Short mmCIF file of N, CA and C in Angstrom, two decimals:
data_model
loop_
_atom_site.label_atom_id
_atom_site.label_comp_id
_atom_site.label_asym_id
_atom_site.label_seq_id
_atom_site.Cartn_x
_atom_site.Cartn_y
_atom_site.Cartn_z
N MET K 84 -25.81 -49.73 -23.51
CA MET K 84 -25.67 -48.86 -24.64
C MET K 84 -25.24 -49.70 -25.85
N THR K 85 -25.89 -49.47 -26.90
CA THR K 85 -25.58 -50.25 -28.11
C THR K 85 -24.71 -49.44 -29.04
N ILE K 86 -23.87 -50.15 -29.75
CA ILE K 86 -22.96 -49.50 -30.69
C ILE K 86 -23.48 -49.76 -32.08
N SER K 87 -23.51 -48.74 -32.89
CA SER K 87 -24.02 -48.89 -34.26
C SER K 87 -23.02 -49.68 -35.10
N LYS K 88 -23.50 -50.26 -36.19
CA LYS K 88 -22.64 -51.03 -37.09
C LYS K 88 -21.58 -50.13 -37.71
N ARG K 89 -21.95 -48.94 -38.01
CA ARG K 89 -21.02 -48.00 -38.66
C ARG K 89 -19.88 -47.65 -37.71
N LEU K 90 -20.20 -47.38 -36.43
CA LEU K 90 -19.17 -47.05 -35.46
C LEU K 90 -18.26 -48.24 -35.23
N ALA K 91 -18.81 -49.41 -35.20
CA ALA K 91 -18.01 -50.61 -34.99
C ALA K 91 -17.06 -50.81 -36.16
N ALA K 92 -17.51 -50.58 -37.36
CA ALA K 92 -16.67 -50.73 -38.54
C ALA K 92 -15.57 -49.68 -38.53
N HIS K 93 -15.90 -48.47 -38.14
CA HIS K 93 -14.90 -47.41 -38.09
C HIS K 93 -13.82 -47.74 -37.07
N ARG K 94 -14.20 -48.21 -35.94
CA ARG K 94 -13.23 -48.56 -34.90
C ARG K 94 -12.34 -49.71 -35.37
N ALA K 95 -12.90 -50.63 -36.08
CA ALA K 95 -12.11 -51.78 -36.54
C ALA K 95 -11.12 -51.35 -37.60
N SER K 96 -11.47 -50.42 -38.46
CA SER K 96 -10.59 -50.00 -39.54
C SER K 96 -9.59 -48.94 -39.10
N ALA K 97 -9.82 -48.28 -38.00
CA ALA K 97 -8.93 -47.22 -37.55
C ALA K 97 -7.63 -47.81 -37.06
N PRO K 98 -6.50 -47.13 -37.38
CA PRO K 98 -5.22 -47.65 -36.89
C PRO K 98 -5.15 -47.52 -35.37
N ASP K 99 -4.16 -48.18 -34.82
CA ASP K 99 -3.99 -48.04 -33.37
C ASP K 99 -3.84 -46.57 -33.02
N GLU K 100 -3.99 -46.28 -31.78
CA GLU K 100 -4.03 -44.87 -31.35
C GLU K 100 -2.79 -44.12 -31.73
N ASP K 101 -3.00 -42.91 -32.20
CA ASP K 101 -1.91 -42.03 -32.60
C ASP K 101 -1.36 -41.38 -31.33
N PRO K 102 -0.04 -41.38 -31.12
CA PRO K 102 0.51 -40.78 -29.90
C PRO K 102 0.30 -39.26 -29.83
N GLU K 103 0.12 -38.59 -30.95
CA GLU K 103 -0.06 -37.14 -30.94
C GLU K 103 -1.49 -36.75 -30.60
N VAL K 104 -2.44 -37.63 -30.84
CA VAL K 104 -3.83 -37.33 -30.60
C VAL K 104 -4.19 -37.87 -29.22
N PRO K 105 -4.70 -37.04 -28.38
CA PRO K 105 -5.06 -37.53 -27.05
C PRO K 105 -6.26 -38.46 -27.15
N SER K 106 -6.25 -39.43 -26.29
CA SER K 106 -7.37 -40.37 -26.31
C SER K 106 -8.58 -39.72 -25.66
N SER K 107 -9.73 -40.13 -26.12
CA SER K 107 -10.95 -39.57 -25.56
C SER K 107 -11.25 -40.23 -24.23
N PRO K 108 -11.88 -39.50 -23.33
CA PRO K 108 -12.17 -40.09 -22.03
C PRO K 108 -13.17 -41.22 -22.19
N ALA K 109 -13.09 -42.14 -21.27
CA ALA K 109 -13.99 -43.29 -21.33
C ALA K 109 -15.41 -42.83 -21.09
N ALA K 110 -16.32 -43.46 -21.77
CA ALA K 110 -17.73 -43.12 -21.61
C ALA K 110 -18.20 -43.60 -20.25
N PRO K 111 -19.11 -42.88 -19.62
CA PRO K 111 -19.58 -43.32 -18.31
C PRO K 111 -20.37 -44.61 -18.41
N ASP K 112 -20.28 -45.38 -17.35
CA ASP K 112 -21.04 -46.62 -17.30
C ASP K 112 -22.52 -46.32 -17.18
N GLU K 113 -23.31 -47.34 -17.44
CA GLU K 113 -24.76 -47.17 -17.35
C GLU K 113 -25.20 -46.92 -15.91
N ASN K 114 -24.47 -47.51 -14.95
CA ASN K 114 -24.83 -47.37 -13.53
C ASN K 114 -24.36 -46.04 -12.96
N GLU K 115 -23.40 -45.43 -13.58
CA GLU K 115 -22.83 -44.18 -13.09
C GLU K 115 -23.67 -43.00 -13.55
N THR K 116 -23.93 -42.05 -12.64
CA THR K 116 -24.66 -40.85 -13.03
C THR K 116 -23.65 -39.77 -13.37
N PRO K 117 -23.82 -39.11 -14.49
CA PRO K 117 -22.86 -38.07 -14.85
C PRO K 117 -22.99 -36.88 -13.90
N GLU K 118 -21.84 -36.28 -13.57
CA GLU K 118 -21.84 -35.13 -12.67
C GLU K 118 -22.10 -33.86 -13.47
N ASN K 119 -22.90 -33.01 -12.89
CA ASN K 119 -23.19 -31.72 -13.50
C ASN K 119 -22.18 -30.73 -12.92
N PRO K 120 -21.28 -30.19 -13.73
CA PRO K 120 -20.27 -29.29 -13.18
C PRO K 120 -20.86 -27.97 -12.67
N LYS K 121 -22.04 -27.60 -13.12
CA LYS K 121 -22.65 -26.35 -12.67
C LYS K 121 -23.33 -26.50 -11.31
N LYS K 122 -23.67 -27.73 -10.95
CA LYS K 122 -24.38 -27.96 -9.70
C LYS K 122 -23.36 -28.04 -8.57
N LYS K 123 -23.58 -27.29 -7.49
CA LYS K 123 -22.69 -27.28 -6.35
C LYS K 123 -23.22 -28.24 -5.30
N ASP K 124 -22.29 -28.85 -4.58
CA ASP K 124 -22.70 -29.73 -3.51
C ASP K 124 -23.28 -28.94 -2.34
N ASP K 125 -22.68 -27.79 -2.05
CA ASP K 125 -23.14 -26.98 -0.93
C ASP K 125 -24.21 -26.01 -1.40
N PRO K 126 -25.32 -25.97 -0.68
CA PRO K 126 -26.34 -24.99 -1.07
C PRO K 126 -25.87 -23.57 -0.73
N MET K 127 -26.47 -22.58 -1.34
CA MET K 127 -26.14 -21.18 -1.07
C MET K 127 -26.47 -20.86 0.38
N PRO K 128 -25.61 -20.10 1.07
CA PRO K 128 -25.93 -19.74 2.44
C PRO K 128 -27.12 -18.77 2.46
N ASP K 129 -27.95 -18.96 3.46
CA ASP K 129 -29.09 -18.05 3.55
C ASP K 129 -28.66 -16.75 4.23
N GLU K 130 -29.59 -15.85 4.41
CA GLU K 130 -29.29 -14.51 4.92
C GLU K 130 -28.68 -14.55 6.32
N THR K 131 -29.21 -15.40 7.21
CA THR K 131 -28.69 -15.44 8.59
C THR K 131 -27.28 -16.01 8.63
N GLU K 132 -27.00 -17.04 7.81
CA GLU K 132 -25.64 -17.59 7.77
C GLU K 132 -24.67 -16.56 7.22
N ASN K 133 -25.09 -15.84 6.20
CA ASN K 133 -24.25 -14.82 5.60
C ASN K 133 -23.95 -13.71 6.60
N LYS K 134 -24.98 -13.26 7.33
CA LYS K 134 -24.81 -12.20 8.32
C LYS K 134 -23.89 -12.66 9.45
N ALA K 135 -24.06 -13.92 9.89
CA ALA K 135 -23.21 -14.45 10.95
C ALA K 135 -21.75 -14.52 10.50
N ALA K 136 -21.52 -14.91 9.25
CA ALA K 136 -20.16 -14.98 8.73
C ALA K 136 -19.53 -13.59 8.65
N VAL K 137 -20.30 -12.61 8.21
CA VAL K 137 -19.79 -11.24 8.13
C VAL K 137 -19.47 -10.70 9.52
N ASP K 138 -20.36 -10.96 10.49
CA ASP K 138 -20.12 -10.50 11.86
C ASP K 138 -18.88 -11.15 12.45
N ALA K 139 -18.71 -12.45 12.21
CA ALA K 139 -17.53 -13.15 12.72
C ALA K 139 -16.25 -12.58 12.10
N ALA K 140 -16.29 -12.32 10.80
CA ALA K 140 -15.11 -11.75 10.13
C ALA K 140 -14.81 -10.35 10.65
N ARG K 141 -15.86 -9.57 10.87
CA ARG K 141 -15.68 -8.20 11.39
C ARG K 141 -15.06 -8.24 12.79
N THR K 142 -15.56 -9.12 13.65
CA THR K 142 -15.04 -9.23 15.01
C THR K 142 -13.59 -9.68 14.99
N GLU K 143 -13.28 -10.66 14.14
CA GLU K 143 -11.92 -11.15 14.05
C GLU K 143 -10.98 -10.05 13.53
N GLY K 144 -11.42 -9.30 12.54
CA GLY K 144 -10.61 -8.21 11.99
C GLY K 144 -10.40 -7.10 13.00
N HIS K 145 -11.45 -6.77 13.75
CA HIS K 145 -11.34 -5.72 14.76
C HIS K 145 -10.35 -6.14 15.85
N GLY K 146 -10.46 -7.39 16.28
CA GLY K 146 -9.55 -7.90 17.32
C GLY K 146 -8.10 -7.88 16.85
N ALA K 147 -7.88 -8.28 15.62
CA ALA K 147 -6.51 -8.30 15.09
C ALA K 147 -5.96 -6.87 14.97
N GLY K 148 -6.78 -5.95 14.50
CA GLY K 148 -6.33 -4.56 14.37
C GLY K 148 -6.06 -3.93 15.72
N PHE K 149 -6.92 -4.23 16.71
CA PHE K 149 -6.76 -3.68 18.05
C PHE K 149 -5.45 -4.20 18.67
N LYS K 150 -5.18 -5.48 18.49
CA LYS K 150 -3.95 -6.07 19.03
C LYS K 150 -2.73 -5.44 18.35
N ALA K 151 -2.80 -5.26 17.05
CA ALA K 151 -1.67 -4.67 16.32
C ALA K 151 -1.41 -3.24 16.80
N ALA K 152 -2.47 -2.47 17.01
CA ALA K 152 -2.31 -1.09 17.48
C ALA K 152 -1.72 -1.06 18.89
N ASN K 153 -2.18 -1.95 19.76
CA ASN K 153 -1.63 -2.00 21.12
C ASN K 153 -0.17 -2.42 21.12
N ASP K 154 0.19 -3.39 20.29
CA ASP K 154 1.58 -3.82 20.20
C ASP K 154 2.46 -2.68 19.70
N ARG K 155 1.98 -1.94 18.72
CA ARG K 155 2.73 -0.81 18.16
C ARG K 155 2.95 0.27 19.23
N MET K 156 1.88 0.59 19.97
CA MET K 156 2.00 1.61 21.00
C MET K 156 2.92 1.14 22.13
N ALA K 157 2.80 -0.12 22.53
CA ALA K 157 3.65 -0.64 23.61
C ALA K 157 5.12 -0.59 23.21
N LYS K 158 5.41 -0.89 21.97
CA LYS K 158 6.80 -0.86 21.50
C LYS K 158 7.37 0.56 21.56
N VAL K 159 6.55 1.54 21.16
CA VAL K 159 7.01 2.94 21.19
C VAL K 159 7.18 3.42 22.63
N LEU K 160 6.21 3.08 23.51
CA LEU K 160 6.30 3.52 24.90
C LEU K 160 7.48 2.88 25.63
N ALA K 161 7.87 1.69 25.22
CA ALA K 161 8.99 1.01 25.86
C ALA K 161 10.34 1.50 25.33
N SER K 162 10.32 2.29 24.30
CA SER K 162 11.56 2.77 23.69
C SER K 162 12.28 3.74 24.61
N GLU K 163 13.60 3.72 24.56
CA GLU K 163 14.39 4.65 25.37
C GLU K 163 14.25 6.09 24.87
N HIS K 164 13.80 6.28 23.65
CA HIS K 164 13.68 7.62 23.07
C HIS K 164 12.34 8.27 23.37
N TYR K 165 11.45 7.54 24.04
CA TYR K 165 10.11 8.07 24.34
C TYR K 165 10.16 9.15 25.42
N VAL K 166 10.99 8.95 26.44
CA VAL K 166 11.04 9.86 27.58
C VAL K 166 11.52 11.23 27.13
N GLY K 167 10.75 12.25 27.45
CA GLY K 167 11.10 13.62 27.09
C GLY K 167 10.51 14.05 25.75
N ARG K 168 9.92 13.09 25.03
CA ARG K 168 9.32 13.41 23.72
C ARG K 168 7.90 12.83 23.64
N GLU K 169 7.21 12.82 24.75
CA GLU K 169 5.90 12.18 24.83
C GLU K 169 4.88 12.81 23.88
N ALA K 170 4.86 14.12 23.80
CA ALA K 170 3.89 14.80 22.94
C ALA K 170 4.12 14.46 21.47
N LEU K 171 5.37 14.45 21.06
CA LEU K 171 5.70 14.09 19.68
C LEU K 171 5.33 12.64 19.40
N ALA K 172 5.60 11.77 20.36
CA ALA K 172 5.28 10.35 20.18
C ALA K 172 3.78 10.15 20.00
N GLN K 173 2.97 10.81 20.80
CA GLN K 173 1.52 10.68 20.67
C GLN K 173 1.05 11.21 19.32
N SER K 174 1.64 12.28 18.87
CA SER K 174 1.30 12.84 17.56
C SER K 174 1.66 11.88 16.43
N LEU K 175 2.82 11.28 16.52
CA LEU K 175 3.26 10.34 15.48
C LEU K 175 2.46 9.04 15.53
N LEU K 176 2.07 8.60 16.71
CA LEU K 176 1.28 7.38 16.83
C LEU K 176 -0.12 7.55 16.23
N ALA K 177 -0.58 8.78 16.13
CA ALA K 177 -1.90 9.03 15.55
C ALA K 177 -1.90 8.75 14.05
N SER K 178 -0.74 8.76 13.43
CA SER K 178 -0.64 8.47 12.00
C SER K 178 -0.58 6.97 11.80
N GLU K 179 -1.54 6.44 11.06
CA GLU K 179 -1.60 4.99 10.82
C GLU K 179 -0.53 4.53 9.83
N ALA K 180 0.04 5.46 9.07
CA ALA K 180 1.00 5.10 8.04
C ALA K 180 2.37 4.75 8.62
N LEU K 181 2.66 5.20 9.84
CA LEU K 181 3.97 4.97 10.43
C LEU K 181 3.99 3.70 11.26
N THR K 182 5.03 2.90 11.09
CA THR K 182 5.20 1.72 11.93
C THR K 182 5.84 2.14 13.24
N ALA K 183 5.93 1.22 14.18
CA ALA K 183 6.54 1.53 15.47
C ALA K 183 8.01 1.90 15.28
N ASP K 184 8.70 1.20 14.39
CA ASP K 184 10.11 1.51 14.14
C ASP K 184 10.28 2.89 13.52
N ASP K 185 9.34 3.29 12.65
CA ASP K 185 9.39 4.64 12.06
C ASP K 185 9.22 5.70 13.15
N VAL K 186 8.26 5.49 14.04
CA VAL K 186 8.01 6.45 15.12
C VAL K 186 9.24 6.56 16.01
N ILE K 187 9.82 5.43 16.37
CA ILE K 187 11.01 5.44 17.23
C ILE K 187 12.17 6.15 16.51
N GLY K 188 12.30 5.96 15.22
CA GLY K 188 13.34 6.65 14.45
C GLY K 188 13.16 8.16 14.49
N HIS K 189 11.92 8.63 14.35
CA HIS K 189 11.65 10.07 14.43
C HIS K 189 11.92 10.60 15.84
N LEU K 190 11.56 9.82 16.85
CA LEU K 190 11.80 10.25 18.23
C LEU K 190 13.29 10.34 18.52
N GLU K 191 14.05 9.44 17.95
CA GLU K 191 15.50 9.42 18.16
C GLU K 191 16.14 10.69 17.61
N LYS K 192 15.64 11.19 16.49
CA LYS K 192 16.20 12.37 15.85
C LYS K 192 15.74 13.67 16.50
N ALA K 193 14.58 13.64 17.17
CA ALA K 193 14.01 14.86 17.75
C ALA K 193 14.71 15.20 19.06
N PRO K 194 14.87 16.51 19.34
CA PRO K 194 15.47 16.89 20.62
C PRO K 194 14.49 16.67 21.76
N LYS K 195 15.04 16.40 22.94
CA LYS K 195 14.17 16.21 24.10
C LYS K 195 13.58 17.55 24.52
N ALA K 196 12.38 17.50 25.09
CA ALA K 196 11.74 18.72 25.58
C ALA K 196 12.52 19.25 26.78
N ALA K 197 12.55 20.57 26.92
CA ALA K 197 13.25 21.18 28.04
C ALA K 197 12.55 20.80 29.34
N ALA K 198 13.33 20.52 30.36
CA ALA K 198 12.76 20.13 31.65
C ALA K 198 12.02 21.31 32.25
N SER K 199 10.90 21.04 32.82
CA SER K 199 10.07 22.08 33.42
C SER K 199 10.73 22.58 34.70
N THR K 200 10.79 23.91 34.88
CA THR K 200 11.43 24.48 36.07
C THR K 200 10.45 24.59 37.22
N THR K 201 9.16 24.59 36.93
CA THR K 201 8.18 24.68 38.00
C THR K 201 7.79 23.29 38.43
N THR K 202 7.61 23.14 39.72
CA THR K 202 7.19 21.84 40.23
C THR K 202 5.73 21.92 40.62
N ALA K 203 5.03 20.88 40.42
CA ALA K 203 3.61 20.85 40.76
C ALA K 203 3.46 20.67 42.27
N LEU K 204 2.52 21.40 42.83
CA LEU K 204 2.25 21.30 44.26
C LEU K 204 1.19 20.23 44.50
N SER K 205 1.33 19.57 45.63
CA SER K 205 0.30 18.60 45.98
C SER K 205 -0.96 19.34 46.41
N GLU K 206 -2.05 18.62 46.56
CA GLU K 206 -3.32 19.26 46.92
C GLU K 206 -3.23 19.92 48.29
N GLU K 207 -2.54 19.29 49.21
CA GLU K 207 -2.40 19.85 50.55
C GLU K 207 -1.56 21.13 50.51
N GLN K 208 -0.51 21.12 49.72
CA GLN K 208 0.33 22.30 49.60
C GLN K 208 -0.43 23.45 48.94
N GLN K 209 -1.29 23.14 47.98
CA GLN K 209 -2.10 24.17 47.34
C GLN K 209 -3.07 24.80 48.33
N ARG K 210 -3.71 23.97 49.18
CA ARG K 210 -4.63 24.52 50.20
C ARG K 210 -3.89 25.42 51.18
N ALA K 211 -2.72 24.99 51.63
CA ALA K 211 -1.95 25.78 52.58
C ALA K 211 -1.54 27.12 51.96
N ALA K 212 -1.13 27.09 50.70
CA ALA K 212 -0.73 28.33 50.02
C ALA K 212 -1.92 29.26 49.85
N ALA K 213 -3.10 28.72 49.52
CA ALA K 213 -4.28 29.56 49.35
C ALA K 213 -4.70 30.18 50.69
N GLU K 214 -4.61 29.41 51.76
CA GLU K 214 -4.97 29.93 53.08
C GLU K 214 -4.01 31.04 53.51
N GLU K 215 -2.74 30.84 53.27
CA GLU K 215 -1.74 31.85 53.62
C GLU K 215 -1.95 33.12 52.80
N ALA K 216 -2.29 32.99 51.52
CA ALA K 216 -2.54 34.16 50.68
C ALA K 216 -3.77 34.92 51.19
N GLY K 217 -4.80 34.21 51.63
CA GLY K 217 -5.99 34.85 52.18
C GLY K 217 -5.68 35.62 53.45
N ARG K 218 -4.87 35.03 54.32
CA ARG K 218 -4.49 35.71 55.57
C ARG K 218 -3.68 36.97 55.28
N THR K 219 -2.78 36.88 54.33
CA THR K 219 -1.95 38.04 53.97
C THR K 219 -2.83 39.15 53.41
N GLU K 220 -3.80 38.82 52.60
CA GLU K 220 -4.70 39.81 52.03
C GLU K 220 -5.54 40.47 53.12
N MET K 221 -6.03 39.68 54.08
CA MET K 221 -6.84 40.22 55.17
C MET K 221 -6.01 41.17 56.04
N LYS K 222 -4.77 40.81 56.34
CA LYS K 222 -3.91 41.67 57.15
C LYS K 222 -3.64 42.99 56.44
N ALA K 223 -3.43 42.93 55.13
CA ALA K 223 -3.17 44.15 54.37
C ALA K 223 -4.40 45.05 54.38
N ALA K 224 -5.60 44.51 54.29
CA ALA K 224 -6.83 45.30 54.29
C ALA K 224 -7.05 45.94 55.66
N LEU K 225 -6.75 45.22 56.73
CA LEU K 225 -6.92 45.76 58.07
C LEU K 225 -5.90 46.87 58.35
N GLU K 226 -4.70 46.75 57.85
CA GLU K 226 -3.69 47.77 58.05
C GLU K 226 -4.03 49.06 57.31
N GLN K 227 -4.70 48.95 56.16
CA GLN K 227 -5.06 50.15 55.40
C GLN K 227 -6.17 50.93 56.09
N THR K 228 -7.19 50.30 56.59
CA THR K 228 -8.34 50.99 57.13
C THR K 228 -8.28 51.14 58.64
N THR K 229 -7.50 50.36 59.30
CA THR K 229 -7.38 50.32 60.76
C THR K 229 -8.74 50.14 61.42
N ASN K 230 -9.73 49.68 60.71
CA ASN K 230 -11.06 49.42 61.26
C ASN K 230 -11.54 48.10 60.67
N SER K 231 -12.01 47.28 61.50
CA SER K 231 -12.45 45.98 61.01
C SER K 231 -13.96 45.96 60.82
N ASN K 232 -14.46 46.86 59.99
CA ASN K 232 -15.89 46.85 59.64
C ASN K 232 -16.12 45.70 58.66
N ILE K 233 -16.45 44.59 59.20
CA ILE K 233 -16.68 43.43 58.36
C ILE K 233 -18.17 43.36 58.09
N ASP K 234 -18.53 43.43 56.82
CA ASP K 234 -19.93 43.43 56.40
C ASP K 234 -20.30 42.00 56.02
N ALA K 235 -21.42 41.51 56.54
CA ALA K 235 -21.82 40.12 56.31
C ALA K 235 -22.16 39.86 54.85
N ASP K 236 -22.71 40.83 54.16
CA ASP K 236 -23.07 40.62 52.76
C ASP K 236 -21.97 41.11 51.81
N GLY K 237 -20.76 41.23 52.32
CA GLY K 237 -19.60 41.55 51.47
C GLY K 237 -19.61 42.97 50.95
N GLY K 238 -20.25 43.91 51.62
CA GLY K 238 -20.25 45.29 51.20
C GLY K 238 -21.29 45.60 50.14
N LYS K 239 -22.17 44.68 49.85
CA LYS K 239 -23.21 44.93 48.85
C LYS K 239 -24.35 45.70 49.51
N LYS K 240 -24.92 46.57 48.76
CA LYS K 240 -26.07 47.33 49.25
C LYS K 240 -27.33 46.51 49.00
N PRO K 241 -28.35 46.68 49.82
CA PRO K 241 -29.56 45.91 49.61
C PRO K 241 -30.22 46.26 48.27
N ASP K 242 -30.94 45.33 47.72
CA ASP K 242 -31.60 45.49 46.44
C ASP K 242 -32.76 46.48 46.58
N LYS K 243 -32.75 47.54 45.76
CA LYS K 243 -33.78 48.59 45.85
C LYS K 243 -35.14 48.06 45.44
N LYS K 244 -35.21 47.17 44.50
CA LYS K 244 -36.49 46.60 44.08
C LYS K 244 -37.10 45.79 45.22
N ALA K 245 -36.26 45.02 45.91
CA ALA K 245 -36.75 44.22 47.03
C ALA K 245 -37.28 45.12 48.14
N GLU K 246 -36.60 46.26 48.39
CA GLU K 246 -37.05 47.20 49.43
C GLU K 246 -38.41 47.80 49.04
N ALA K 247 -38.55 48.18 47.76
CA ALA K 247 -39.82 48.78 47.31
C ALA K 247 -40.95 47.76 47.39
N ASP K 248 -40.69 46.53 47.04
CA ASP K 248 -41.71 45.49 47.12
C ASP K 248 -42.14 45.25 48.56
N SER K 249 -41.18 45.28 49.47
CA SER K 249 -41.54 45.03 50.87
C SER K 249 -42.39 46.17 51.44
N VAL K 250 -42.16 47.40 50.98
CA VAL K 250 -42.97 48.55 51.44
C VAL K 250 -44.42 48.35 50.99
N TRP K 251 -44.62 48.00 49.73
CA TRP K 251 -45.98 47.80 49.22
C TRP K 251 -46.65 46.59 49.86
N ALA K 252 -45.86 45.58 50.16
CA ALA K 252 -46.42 44.40 50.81
C ALA K 252 -46.93 44.77 52.19
N LYS K 253 -46.20 45.64 52.91
CA LYS K 253 -46.65 46.08 54.23
C LYS K 253 -47.91 46.93 54.10
N ALA K 254 -47.96 47.74 53.06
CA ALA K 254 -49.11 48.62 52.87
C ALA K 254 -50.39 47.81 52.60
N TYR K 255 -50.28 46.76 51.84
CA TYR K 255 -51.44 45.93 51.55
C TYR K 255 -51.67 44.86 52.61
N GLY K 256 -50.74 44.72 53.55
CA GLY K 256 -50.88 43.72 54.60
C GLY K 256 -50.65 42.30 54.13
N LEU K 257 -49.77 42.15 53.15
CA LEU K 257 -49.47 40.84 52.62
C LEU K 257 -48.28 40.23 53.38
N ASN K 258 -48.30 38.93 53.50
CA ASN K 258 -47.13 38.27 54.11
C ASN K 258 -46.13 37.96 53.00
N LYS K 259 -45.08 37.23 53.32
CA LYS K 259 -44.00 36.98 52.36
C LYS K 259 -44.47 36.15 51.16
N GLU K 260 -45.51 35.36 51.34
CA GLU K 260 -46.00 34.53 50.27
C GLU K 260 -46.95 35.27 49.36
N GLY K 261 -47.30 36.49 49.66
CA GLY K 261 -48.19 37.31 48.83
C GLY K 261 -49.66 37.06 49.14
N LYS K 262 -50.00 36.56 50.35
CA LYS K 262 -51.41 36.31 50.71
C LYS K 262 -51.84 37.22 51.81
#
């Protein structure tokens, strides 16, 4: 790069650098290529890279949220105030705005549910109770009528339409299949 006579004269006549005026940056060498600040080193990601990045972020976010929800629920279930207030705890856990400590605080203030006076029967006990109730009902029915007329079809009368159809079938000499 050549310097003009005028620039050389100006530089020679100019006083030494003023401390208040910042010095200008050095000019690039001839061998050096100037950098374009608008040009990026990394090319733009294409559609598949972009989609993969979004999917990875979504999976990571879902995993983190799932873990946070499980930790919150585990903390509430492990609380000493959970027992006897299970329904309230589940209701409060449904609210995303409450932290585990908030839920435990509400459970602490709530009264415990009244203990149930009825006990659940096991499956075997339920069968035995149903069989005993059936026997008691049968004995009561036999004592009322003193006759054990047990009807196979449960006391139902035969269907009148079916009887009429069978009469006509006999008259025409048809078998059960209508031939």
